[in-house]
Amino acid sequence: MVHRRSHRKQLTPRQRKLDGVRKKPRRPVDRGFLGFVRAGSFFRKLLHGINVEELESKHPVKWSVVEHRGAKTDLFYIGPEDPKKKVLIVPGNPGCAEWYVSFARAIEDKAVRNDTGVYGLSLLGHSLRNVNDWRRTFSVEDQIQVTEKLARDIKPSVLVGHSFGAHVCSQVLKRYNELMPRSSVVLLMPLTQCARRMTKTMKFSLHQHVREIITSGTRLVTAHIPRRFGRAIVRAMGFNENAEIALSRMAGCLPLFRNIIYLADDERKQIKGFDFHLLRSMRGRVFYYHVQNDMWDTTDAFEEYCRELGEDGTVDDRVGTKHAFVLRDEEVERVASAVSSFIDDRSQ
């Protein structure tokens, strides 16, 4: 008996469907498990779309705009509607207010009474919400002027300056005589003698043509990093939620990168050291938080300050807090506790 081989033409998947040929049935899916997966996906998207700081704070984060010389920058506020004590945070370079939301919330939460409101200002040209023309750059003097304008408006009782922001706060108090007699200043790892701290490589990178190349290259690289991938890297490094949000928004932002490098060059030229004449006139209203092994706030600078003004109102942190303390929650809590204690002592 001869077995004949079938010469039936093989059908494509589309032809099978048209001819009524059914595919092999799939394994049934557990509907309960599928619902669980969909719920998890929903909440993950929800959290990625809403700032976590607004969910956790007893007061929501309110954002507004500050204008100066035709440019815009960001300002946030956390606190009651009519605060008795107002705190203004001025950031260091790179100067984005988003970095300081956790720090501001910690200060407000640790206040003895519910009467403290905390403001946080982005440096001019460093805004992530109101991006200016990419060709504009803003100097140290511009940062002092926009901060002074805001201080005249809100009249803060405490100015908190981190790194470069400490220099800005000192200059605002020096120029704004009406504010100085009653206001206090907090210097967090203040930037002093900036030119001495920079290596030859850093100084070379700040020359105009070199910094333009670095700025364009940084933007080109970061613009092609998927936002979710970038946030995953930041999360793996142990940074907090606000750092994760800020870094993802910074990616590919050319105006921000240009202003970061431009301001660093101007800092090198303008900042020469502490204004001890001002600080002596404010004795008892100055708080200095120093950390170990800091390239910008060195031990020499801290010891010079203590020789001139004494050790009262100072903290010498030896537990590993970094200059960029706003990136990690445990360091934020540590610094905020010290600052809150100073503010409460001044209120008594």
XYZ file of C-alpha atoms in Angstrom:
348
model
C 0.000 0.000 0.000
C 1.413 3.337 -1.020
C 1.019 6.261 1.332
C 0.579 9.448 -0.587
C 2.126 12.603 0.848
C -0.302 15.414 1.294
C 0.405 18.383 -0.923
C -1.957 20.684 0.903
C -0.732 24.258 0.697
C 0.415 25.796 4.000
C -1.783 28.661 5.065
C -0.643 31.933 6.585
C -2.105 32.988 9.978
C -4.384 35.435 8.213
C -5.581 32.741 5.794
C -6.235 30.378 8.683
C -8.410 32.976 10.273
C -10.268 33.592 7.033
C -10.734 29.869 6.421
C -12.106 29.359 9.894
C -9.078 27.422 11.104
C -8.734 27.933 14.813
C -5.409 28.303 16.614
C -4.437 26.135 19.509
C -6.401 27.332 22.555
C -4.386 29.301 25.128
C -4.135 28.601 28.826
C -6.848 30.404 30.752
C -5.623 33.439 32.704
C -6.397 33.821 36.373
C -8.679 36.859 36.419
C -7.863 37.658 40.049
C -4.133 37.826 39.329
C -4.757 39.926 36.211
C -6.783 42.407 38.274
C -3.979 42.629 40.825
C -1.444 43.437 38.068
C -3.691 46.104 36.584
C -4.226 47.711 40.004
C -0.477 47.783 40.627
C 0.111 49.413 37.248
C -2.548 52.031 37.986
C -1.016 53.066 41.314
C 2.485 53.114 39.847
C 1.329 55.528 37.133
C -0.526 57.550 39.740
C 2.576 58.024 41.877
C 4.698 58.882 38.858
C 2.201 61.578 37.917
C 1.791 63.172 41.354
C 4.545 64.641 43.461
C 4.874 62.449 46.526
C 5.786 65.424 48.711
C 2.261 66.769 48.234
C 0.718 63.499 49.460
C 2.866 63.229 52.592
C 2.911 66.820 53.837
C 0.360 68.108 56.315
C 0.284 71.251 54.158
C 0.331 70.979 50.356
C 3.181 72.410 48.300
C 2.058 75.619 46.577
C 4.023 76.836 43.559
C 4.150 80.380 42.214
C 6.298 82.512 39.901
C 8.792 85.278 40.709
C 9.725 87.669 37.898
C 12.881 89.771 37.579
C 14.242 91.629 34.548
C 11.812 89.853 32.240
C 12.835 86.408 33.481
C 10.824 83.961 35.592
C 11.773 81.547 38.331
C 9.979 79.179 40.715
C 8.902 79.722 44.299
C 7.224 77.116 46.517
C 5.527 77.530 49.869
C 4.699 74.979 52.581
C 2.809 76.053 55.689
C -0.339 77.650 57.103
C -2.233 80.427 55.352
C -1.077 83.159 57.749
C 2.285 82.147 59.284
C 3.835 84.098 62.156
C 7.345 82.913 61.253
C 8.515 82.922 57.652
C 11.589 81.017 56.503
C 13.165 81.591 53.085
C 15.486 78.911 51.647
C 18.004 80.020 49.017
C 19.632 77.026 47.270
C 23.146 76.403 46.156
C 24.147 75.797 42.546
C 22.475 74.010 40.583
C 19.777 76.055 42.280
C 16.542 74.122 41.618
C 13.870 74.572 44.290
C 12.611 70.994 43.757
C 15.704 69.676 45.544
C 14.663 71.443 48.767
C 11.013 70.458 49.116
C 11.784 67.591 51.542
C 14.045 69.873 53.580
C 11.391 72.608 53.762
C 8.721 70.096 54.757
C 10.973 68.702 57.503
C 11.539 72.195 58.938
C 7.817 72.919 58.895
C 6.918 69.546 60.429
C 9.472 69.914 63.252
C 8.275 73.369 64.279
C 7.030 73.454 67.880
C 3.904 75.390 66.927
C 1.923 75.280 63.702
C 2.838 78.865 62.769
C 5.906 78.424 60.539
C 5.760 78.848 56.773
C 8.687 77.863 54.569
C 9.468 79.335 51.144
C 11.936 77.872 48.647
C 13.283 79.861 45.701
C 14.911 78.601 42.517
C 17.898 80.617 41.373
C 17.193 82.831 38.382
C 17.755 80.837 35.196
C 17.678 77.535 37.115
C 13.925 77.011 37.009
C 12.511 73.635 35.960
C 8.920 74.864 35.695
C 9.418 78.265 34.025
C 12.255 77.863 31.537
C 13.659 81.129 30.132
C 15.324 81.824 26.788
C 18.312 79.478 26.516
C 20.581 82.385 25.485
C 20.119 84.238 28.787
C 22.529 83.756 31.670
C 22.344 85.241 35.153
C 25.178 86.369 37.399
C 25.787 86.360 41.148
C 24.455 89.923 41.270
C 21.231 88.858 39.520
C 20.668 86.142 42.152
C 21.163 88.649 44.969
C 18.735 91.113 43.378
C 15.907 88.611 42.802
C 16.290 87.272 46.361
C 16.290 90.798 47.794
C 13.136 91.601 45.816
C 11.402 88.533 47.238
C 12.646 89.260 50.789
C 11.186 92.762 50.625
C 7.866 91.223 49.606
C 7.488 88.346 52.098
C 9.718 89.752 54.914
C 11.158 86.465 56.243
C 12.284 86.191 59.844
C 14.929 83.571 58.932
C 17.014 83.280 55.761
C 18.500 79.835 55.129
C 21.307 79.725 52.584
C 22.913 76.502 51.384
C 26.382 76.670 49.793
C 26.213 79.553 47.288
C 22.851 80.523 48.799
C 24.627 81.434 52.063
C 26.531 84.166 50.215
C 23.271 85.424 48.672
C 21.532 85.571 52.065
C 24.432 87.492 53.626
C 24.397 90.064 50.834
C 20.610 90.486 51.020
C 20.820 91.175 54.752
C 23.666 93.607 54.170
C 21.681 95.620 51.603
C 18.219 95.350 53.128
C 18.730 97.333 56.338
C 15.067 97.191 57.334
C 15.207 93.385 57.447
C 18.586 92.943 59.148
C 17.808 94.191 62.682
C 15.212 91.471 63.296
C 16.125 88.629 60.918
C 18.377 85.626 61.454
C 20.546 83.795 58.947
C 21.407 80.089 58.653
C 24.620 79.206 56.814
C 24.552 75.605 55.593
C 27.979 74.528 54.315
C 28.645 78.081 53.047
C 30.678 78.566 49.895
C 33.767 80.673 50.735
C 36.967 81.410 48.806
C 35.508 79.592 45.802
C 38.541 80.170 43.559
C 40.851 78.442 46.017
C 38.699 75.318 46.102
C 38.734 74.712 42.354
C 41.230 72.448 40.665
C 42.982 73.443 37.422
C 40.644 71.152 35.487
C 37.581 72.886 36.965
C 38.933 76.331 36.116
C 39.731 75.230 32.552
C 36.198 73.874 32.083
C 34.736 77.277 33.025
C 36.332 79.165 30.134
C 33.635 80.427 27.798
C 34.223 78.190 24.758
C 34.926 75.116 26.858
C 31.798 75.532 28.969
C 29.654 75.912 25.820
C 30.996 72.580 24.553
C 30.370 70.922 27.939
C 26.855 72.398 28.140
C 25.854 71.213 24.655
C 27.365 67.769 25.233
C 25.617 67.328 28.572
C 22.286 68.305 27.077
C 22.776 65.962 24.120
C 23.552 62.997 26.362
C 20.864 63.567 28.986
C 18.132 64.374 26.455
C 18.271 60.810 25.110
C 18.027 59.104 28.497
C 14.453 57.820 29.028
C 12.922 59.548 32.022
C 11.892 56.311 33.724
C 15.372 54.853 33.272
C 16.945 57.974 34.734
C 14.643 57.872 37.737
C 15.462 54.212 38.294
C 19.189 55.031 38.383
C 18.625 57.850 40.874
C 16.484 55.575 43.042
C 19.178 52.885 42.993
C 21.708 55.450 44.254
C 19.616 55.949 47.388
C 18.389 59.460 46.581
C 14.996 60.672 47.800
C 11.839 61.237 45.778
C 12.423 64.965 45.263
C 15.904 64.343 43.863
C 14.393 61.723 41.571
C 11.801 64.181 40.258
C 14.276 67.061 39.885
C 16.911 65.018 38.059
C 14.367 63.609 35.629
C 13.210 67.151 34.808
C 16.770 68.444 34.440
C 17.561 66.001 31.625
C 18.066 67.863 28.345
C 17.306 71.318 29.837
C 19.823 73.516 27.974
C 19.024 76.837 29.757
C 19.623 75.174 33.130
C 22.965 73.604 32.156
C 24.225 76.885 30.676
C 23.329 78.811 33.817
C 24.836 76.221 36.176
C 28.241 76.526 34.522
C 28.011 80.299 33.969
C 27.145 80.880 37.629
C 29.970 78.601 38.782
C 32.416 80.771 36.839
C 30.969 83.974 38.322
C 31.109 82.479 41.836
C 34.821 81.896 41.309
C 35.286 85.586 40.493
C 32.951 87.170 43.052
C 33.030 85.170 46.313
C 36.081 86.000 48.425
C 35.149 84.821 51.921
C 33.012 85.595 54.983
C 31.730 89.111 55.574
C 32.776 89.196 59.227
C 31.705 92.823 59.665
C 28.114 91.812 58.858
C 28.253 88.612 60.911
C 29.599 90.436 63.996
C 26.692 92.901 63.788
C 24.334 89.881 63.790
C 25.971 88.031 66.659
C 23.447 85.663 68.269
C 21.321 85.552 65.109
C 23.683 83.454 62.981
C 23.697 79.657 62.767
C 26.516 77.825 60.968
C 26.224 74.130 60.015
C 29.560 72.623 58.949
C 30.247 69.097 57.671
C 33.498 67.164 57.506
C 35.474 66.450 54.330
C 33.647 69.129 52.346
C 35.468 70.534 49.339
C 33.555 73.825 49.433
C 33.016 74.399 53.178
C 36.468 73.441 54.411
C 37.676 72.892 57.959
C 39.944 75.937 57.578
C 36.944 78.146 56.832
C 35.028 76.762 59.816
C 37.974 77.298 62.162
C 38.419 80.854 60.865
C 34.747 81.536 61.603
C 35.072 80.131 65.144
C 38.163 82.270 65.842
C 36.327 85.419 64.769
C 32.863 84.795 66.240
C 33.223 81.872 68.663
C 31.620 78.441 68.575
C 28.167 79.502 69.783
C 25.552 78.845 67.130
C 27.685 76.353 65.223
C 27.404 72.633 64.460
C 30.412 70.547 63.412
C 28.766 67.511 61.828
C 31.030 64.450 62.069
C 28.509 61.724 61.204
C 28.947 61.689 57.440
C 26.502 64.314 56.177
C 27.432 65.429 52.654
C 27.484 68.871 51.067
C 24.509 67.848 48.888
C 22.523 66.741 51.962
C 19.165 67.375 50.240
C 19.560 64.180 48.200
C 19.074 61.731 51.088
C 16.222 61.692 53.580
C 18.290 60.758 56.643
C 20.630 63.719 56.036
C 17.684 66.025 55.381
C 16.162 65.053 58.743
C 19.474 65.587 60.550
C 20.075 69.079 59.176
C 16.400 70.107 59.482
C 16.371 69.132 63.179
C 19.328 71.422 63.887
C 17.853 74.305 61.890
C 14.423 73.908 63.517
C 15.986 73.994 66.988
C 17.740 77.249 66.131
C 14.512 78.784 64.794
C 12.571 77.722 67.898
C 15.271 79.129 70.197
C 15.120 82.440 68.370
C 11.321 82.534 68.793
C 11.485 82.331 72.582
